[in-house]
Amino acid sequence: MKVLITAGPTREALDPVRYLTNRSSGKMGYALAQALVGAGHSVLLISGPTELDVPDGVDFLPVETAAEMYAAVAQSLGRIDIAVFAAAVADYTPVKVASHKIKKSEAPFTLELQRTRDILGSARAELGFSGTLVGFAAETEDLEANARDKLTRKHCDLIIANDVSKPGIGFGSDRNEVLLVYPEYNEALPPASKHTLAHHLTSAILTLHARLEDARLEDSRRKT
Ligand code: PMT
């Protein structure tokens, strides 16, 4: 299979030396890339800035901003069977990027932000992706309900939901605990290292892809 994975944070510049970002380390997405390439698949990792080494055998496209990540995904999706969106993409970016370092003053400073494009939410309708689409949901309340809402709104086949308010898992940590939210049911996976979890997620994603491919084949057979 040809698999695309987004990982890590994005950085949205305010001026030449400052940016808005989040606490994503990239560990979850990179562990998935490593597990999938280890299982014999071809992996394209599109990643925001992280401290991590790119796993051996993975094709790598580094990006910095949400707009760059959108463009990298848009140019790659055409040849992809399975897309997994683990990146913590900025939802907002500054309206203006100052060309010089912003000077401090005594007056309060207001930042005007505008929405970035929702890359996962664009995959089906705007970018025409017809393969297996897997998103993540980083939630701090109502994990299942919010994840299920993202599953429907973003036209995904699976949402991997993590409660990022729990200590010791999620952003930056070596461990995670996830709830797999499918259209028909949920499956809770026990807490584990991101590497162990990545192997379970790989097998869940590949099983789902095989099931969806069978359904797609059956559908096209019925139409002919
Ligand atoms: O990187 P680590 O430190 O290992 O941490 C892992 C993680 C917590 C970042 C990861 O497990 C995770 O939850 N990733 C998704 C983070 C996130 O931003 O979730 P969200 O609920 O805000 O977004 C939902 C989905 O839409 C995600 O698949 C996200 O990649 C995608 N999205 C969001 C906004 C946007 N503009 N474009 C997107 O594609």
Short mmCIF file of C-alpha atoms and ligand atoms in Angstrom, two decimals:
data_model
loop_
_atom_site.label_atom_id
_atom_site.label_comp_id
_atom_site.label_asym_id
_atom_site.label_seq_id
_atom_site.Cartn_x
_atom_site.Cartn_y
_atom_site.Cartn_z
CA MET A 1 0.00 0.00 0.00
CA LYS A 2 1.02 3.61 -0.52
CA VAL A 3 0.42 5.43 2.75
CA LEU A 4 0.57 9.17 3.46
CA ILE A 5 1.03 10.29 7.07
CA THR A 6 1.00 13.84 8.40
CA ALA A 7 2.79 14.41 11.69
CA GLY A 8 4.14 17.01 14.08
CA PRO A 9 3.09 20.60 14.70
CA THR A 10 2.92 23.48 12.26
CA ARG A 11 4.49 26.89 12.85
CA GLU A 12 2.70 30.09 11.90
CA ALA A 13 5.06 33.08 11.74
CA LEU A 14 4.30 36.37 13.48
CA ASP A 15 7.53 38.06 12.45
CA PRO A 16 11.02 36.84 11.40
CA VAL A 17 11.76 35.44 14.91
CA ARG A 18 8.40 34.47 16.44
CA TYR A 19 5.70 31.93 15.61
CA LEU A 20 2.54 30.25 16.94
CA THR A 21 2.74 26.50 17.41
CA ASN A 22 1.63 23.65 19.75
CA ARG A 23 3.14 20.85 21.83
CA SER A 24 3.10 18.07 19.20
CA SER A 25 6.46 16.24 19.13
CA GLY A 26 5.65 14.15 16.04
CA LYS A 27 6.23 10.90 18.02
CA MET A 28 2.81 9.38 17.24
CA GLY A 29 2.99 10.04 13.49
CA TYR A 30 6.64 8.96 13.19
CA ALA A 31 5.94 5.72 15.12
CA LEU A 32 3.11 4.97 12.68
CA ALA A 33 5.38 5.69 9.70
CA GLN A 34 8.00 3.30 11.12
CA ALA A 35 5.44 0.54 11.81
CA LEU A 36 3.90 0.81 8.35
CA VAL A 37 7.23 0.82 6.53
CA GLY A 38 8.29 -2.17 8.71
CA ALA A 39 5.15 -3.98 7.56
CA GLY A 40 6.35 -3.57 3.95
CA HIS A 41 4.32 -0.54 2.84
CA SER A 42 5.48 2.57 1.03
CA VAL A 43 5.20 5.58 3.36
CA LEU A 44 5.29 9.29 2.61
CA LEU A 45 5.69 11.29 5.83
CA ILE A 46 4.70 14.97 5.61
CA SER A 47 5.89 16.57 8.80
CA GLY A 48 6.07 19.89 10.55
CA PRO A 49 9.25 20.73 12.48
CA THR A 50 10.27 18.05 15.05
CA GLU A 51 13.43 16.85 16.79
CA LEU A 52 12.97 13.29 15.52
CA ASP A 53 15.01 11.27 13.03
CA VAL A 54 13.10 10.21 9.93
CA PRO A 55 12.60 6.40 10.13
CA ASP A 56 14.66 4.41 7.57
CA GLY A 57 12.87 3.70 4.33
CA VAL A 58 10.29 6.49 4.74
CA ASP A 59 9.91 9.19 2.05
CA PHE A 60 9.99 12.53 3.78
CA LEU A 61 8.49 15.92 2.91
CA PRO A 62 9.29 18.55 5.58
CA VAL A 63 6.95 21.53 5.88
CA GLU A 64 6.60 24.41 8.32
CA THR A 65 3.19 26.04 8.04
CA ALA A 66 -0.39 24.74 7.74
CA ALA A 67 -0.53 26.18 4.20
CA GLU A 68 2.66 24.29 3.23
CA MET A 69 1.24 21.07 4.74
CA TYR A 70 -1.99 21.55 2.75
CA ALA A 71 0.01 22.03 -0.49
CA ALA A 72 2.22 18.98 0.19
CA VAL A 73 -0.84 16.79 0.89
CA ALA A 74 -2.70 18.15 -2.15
CA GLN A 75 0.19 17.33 -4.51
CA SER A 76 0.66 13.80 -3.07
CA LEU A 77 -2.84 12.42 -2.41
CA GLY A 78 -3.44 11.33 -6.04
CA ARG A 79 -1.17 8.29 -5.72
CA ILE A 80 -2.11 7.28 -2.16
CA ASP A 81 -4.19 4.29 -0.94
CA ILE A 82 -4.36 5.17 2.77
CA ALA A 83 -4.02 8.64 4.33
CA VAL A 84 -3.49 9.09 8.08
CA PHE A 85 -3.61 12.61 9.54
CA ALA A 86 -1.73 12.63 12.87
CA ALA A 87 -0.41 16.21 12.61
CA ALA A 88 -1.50 18.92 15.01
CA VAL A 89 -2.17 21.56 12.35
CA ALA A 90 -2.68 25.17 13.46
CA ASP A 91 -6.36 26.11 13.14
CA TYR A 92 -5.46 29.81 12.94
CA THR A 93 -2.64 31.81 11.40
CA PRO A 94 -1.78 35.53 11.75
CA VAL A 95 -3.51 37.75 9.18
CA LYS A 96 -0.26 39.72 8.76
CA VAL A 97 3.33 38.53 9.12
CA ALA A 98 5.54 41.48 10.14
CA SER A 99 8.61 41.80 7.93
CA HIS A 100 10.66 43.13 10.89
CA LYS A 101 10.77 41.98 14.51
CA ILE A 102 7.67 43.40 16.26
CA LYS A 103 8.75 46.09 18.76
CA LYS A 104 7.32 45.96 22.26
CA SER A 105 5.42 48.91 23.69
CA GLU A 106 3.41 49.62 26.85
CA ALA A 107 0.06 49.29 25.02
CA PRO A 108 -1.71 45.89 24.95
CA PHE A 109 -0.95 43.96 21.78
CA THR A 110 -3.78 42.37 19.79
CA LEU A 111 -3.12 39.65 17.26
CA GLU A 112 -5.57 39.19 14.39
CA LEU A 113 -5.86 35.56 13.29
CA GLN A 114 -7.59 33.88 10.38
CA ARG A 115 -8.60 30.25 9.84
CA THR A 116 -6.22 27.88 8.10
CA ARG A 117 -7.62 25.30 5.70
CA ASP A 118 -8.76 22.03 7.24
CA ILE A 119 -6.50 19.57 5.40
CA LEU A 120 -8.26 16.40 6.60
CA GLY A 121 -11.67 18.00 6.01
CA SER A 122 -10.65 18.88 2.42
CA ALA A 123 -9.30 15.45 1.50
CA ARG A 124 -12.54 13.99 0.11
CA ALA A 125 -14.53 16.85 -1.41
CA GLU A 126 -11.85 19.35 -2.46
CA LEU A 127 -8.90 17.04 -3.13
CA GLY A 128 -10.94 14.09 -4.46
CA PHE A 129 -9.31 11.43 -2.26
CA SER A 130 -11.11 8.09 -2.61
CA GLY A 131 -8.86 5.83 -0.55
CA THR A 132 -9.06 4.97 3.16
CA LEU A 133 -9.12 8.15 5.23
CA VAL A 134 -8.00 8.10 8.88
CA GLY A 135 -8.00 11.17 11.10
CA PHE A 136 -7.01 11.80 14.70
CA ALA A 137 -9.02 13.75 17.27
CA ALA A 138 -7.27 15.50 20.14
CA GLU A 139 -9.96 16.16 22.73
CA THR A 140 -10.10 17.38 26.33
CA GLU A 141 -13.80 16.54 26.92
CA ASP A 142 -16.56 14.32 25.45
CA LEU A 143 -13.98 12.17 23.65
CA GLU A 144 -16.35 9.83 21.82
CA ALA A 145 -18.99 12.42 20.86
CA ASN A 146 -16.43 14.92 19.55
CA ALA A 147 -14.51 12.23 17.68
CA ARG A 148 -17.72 10.89 16.11
CA ASP A 149 -18.61 14.43 15.02
CA LYS A 150 -15.17 14.73 13.30
CA LEU A 151 -15.65 11.30 11.69
CA THR A 152 -18.84 12.52 9.99
CA ARG A 153 -17.87 16.14 9.28
CA LYS A 154 -14.49 15.24 7.79
CA HIS A 155 -15.79 12.18 5.87
CA CYS A 156 -13.33 9.78 7.55
CA ASP A 157 -13.41 5.98 7.68
CA LEU A 158 -11.81 5.97 11.14
CA ILE A 159 -10.97 8.52 13.83
CA ILE A 160 -8.22 7.74 16.33
CA ALA A 161 -9.27 9.74 19.37
CA ASN A 162 -7.02 10.65 22.30
CA ASP A 163 -7.95 12.48 25.48
CA VAL A 164 -5.08 14.98 25.59
CA SER A 165 -6.09 16.23 29.05
CA LYS A 166 -4.92 12.92 30.63
CA PRO A 167 -1.45 13.16 32.15
CA GLY A 168 1.28 10.99 30.60
CA ILE A 169 -0.31 10.51 27.18
CA GLY A 170 -0.91 12.53 24.02
CA PHE A 171 1.12 15.62 23.13
CA GLY A 172 4.89 15.19 23.66
CA SER A 173 4.63 11.98 25.68
CA ASP A 174 6.14 8.58 24.72
CA ARG A 175 2.81 6.89 25.52
CA ASN A 176 -0.75 7.19 24.29
CA GLU A 177 -4.21 5.74 24.87
CA VAL A 178 -6.73 5.87 22.06
CA LEU A 179 -10.33 5.13 21.21
CA LEU A 180 -10.90 3.90 17.65
CA VAL A 181 -14.13 5.45 16.38
CA TYR A 182 -15.58 3.72 13.29
CA PRO A 183 -18.95 4.60 11.70
CA GLU A 184 -20.51 1.44 13.17
CA TYR A 185 -18.75 0.97 16.53
CA ASN A 186 -15.88 2.00 18.86
CA GLU A 187 -12.86 0.06 20.09
CA ALA A 188 -10.79 1.20 23.07
CA LEU A 189 -7.09 0.29 23.03
CA PRO A 190 -5.23 0.10 26.37
CA PRO A 191 -2.48 2.63 27.17
CA ALA A 192 0.86 1.70 25.58
CA SER A 193 4.04 3.21 24.21
CA LYS A 194 3.46 5.05 20.94
CA HIS A 195 5.63 2.42 19.21
CA THR A 196 3.54 -0.51 20.52
CA LEU A 197 0.35 1.36 19.76
CA ALA A 198 1.57 2.11 16.23
CA HIS A 199 1.74 -1.65 15.53
CA HIS A 200 -1.87 -2.13 16.74
CA LEU A 201 -3.00 0.90 14.72
CA THR A 202 -1.20 -0.41 11.62
CA SER A 203 -3.06 -3.69 11.80
CA ALA A 204 -6.41 -1.93 12.49
CA ILE A 205 -5.88 0.46 9.55
CA LEU A 206 -4.83 -2.31 7.13
CA THR A 207 -7.80 -4.50 8.15
CA LEU A 208 -10.13 -1.54 7.63
CA HIS A 209 -8.56 -0.79 4.22
CA ALA A 210 -9.00 -4.41 3.09
CA ARG A 211 -12.65 -4.38 4.22
CA LEU A 212 -13.35 -1.09 2.41
CA GLU A 213 -11.57 -2.27 -0.76
CA ASP A 214 -13.75 -5.43 -0.78
CA ALA A 215 -16.86 -3.25 -0.40
CA ARG A 216 -15.68 -0.89 -3.19
CA LEU A 217 -15.03 -3.87 -5.51
CA GLU A 218 -18.42 -5.40 -4.71
CA ASP A 219 -20.07 -2.04 -5.37
CA SER A 220 -18.41 -1.57 -8.77
CA ARG A 221 -19.22 -5.22 -9.70
CA ARG A 222 -22.89 -4.58 -8.87
CA LYS A 223 -22.92 -1.43 -11.07
CA THR A 224 -21.44 -3.19 -14.15
O1 PMT B 1 2.94 14.49 18.09
P1 PMT B 1 2.85 13.82 19.46
O2 PMT B 1 3.56 14.62 20.54
O3 PMT B 1 3.27 12.37 19.42
O4 PMT B 1 1.32 13.85 19.92
C1 PMT B 1 0.39 13.08 19.23
C2 PMT B 1 -0.92 13.88 18.98
C3 PMT B 1 -1.59 14.17 20.31
C4 PMT B 1 -0.57 15.22 18.25
C5 PMT B 1 -1.79 12.97 18.04
O5 PMT B 1 -2.09 11.78 18.72
C6 PMT B 1 -3.07 13.69 17.64
O6 PMT B 1 -4.07 13.69 18.36
N1 PMT B 1 -3.06 14.35 16.44
C7 PMT B 1 -4.15 15.24 16.00
C8 PMT B 1 -4.00 16.57 16.67
C9 PMT B 1 -5.10 17.55 16.31
O7 PMT B 1 -4.78 18.66 15.94
O8 PMT B 1 -6.33 17.09 16.42
P2 PMT B 1 -7.68 17.94 16.08
O9 PMT B 1 -8.76 17.25 16.83
O10 PMT B 1 -7.48 19.41 16.31
O11 PMT B 1 -7.85 17.73 14.53
C10 PMT B 1 -8.64 16.68 13.97
C11 PMT B 1 -8.01 16.13 12.72
O12 PMT B 1 -7.99 17.13 11.69
C12 PMT B 1 -6.56 15.64 12.88
O13 PMT B 1 -6.42 14.48 12.09
C13 PMT B 1 -5.74 16.78 12.28
O14 PMT B 1 -4.51 16.32 11.72
C14 PMT B 1 -6.68 17.31 11.19
N2 PMT B 1 -6.53 18.74 10.86
C15 PMT B 1 -6.84 19.69 11.79
C16 PMT B 1 -6.77 21.04 11.44
C17 PMT B 1 -6.36 21.39 10.12
N3 PMT B 1 -6.26 22.67 9.75
N4 PMT B 1 -6.07 20.43 9.24
C18 PMT B 1 -6.13 19.10 9.58
O15 PMT B 1 -5.83 18.22 8.76
#
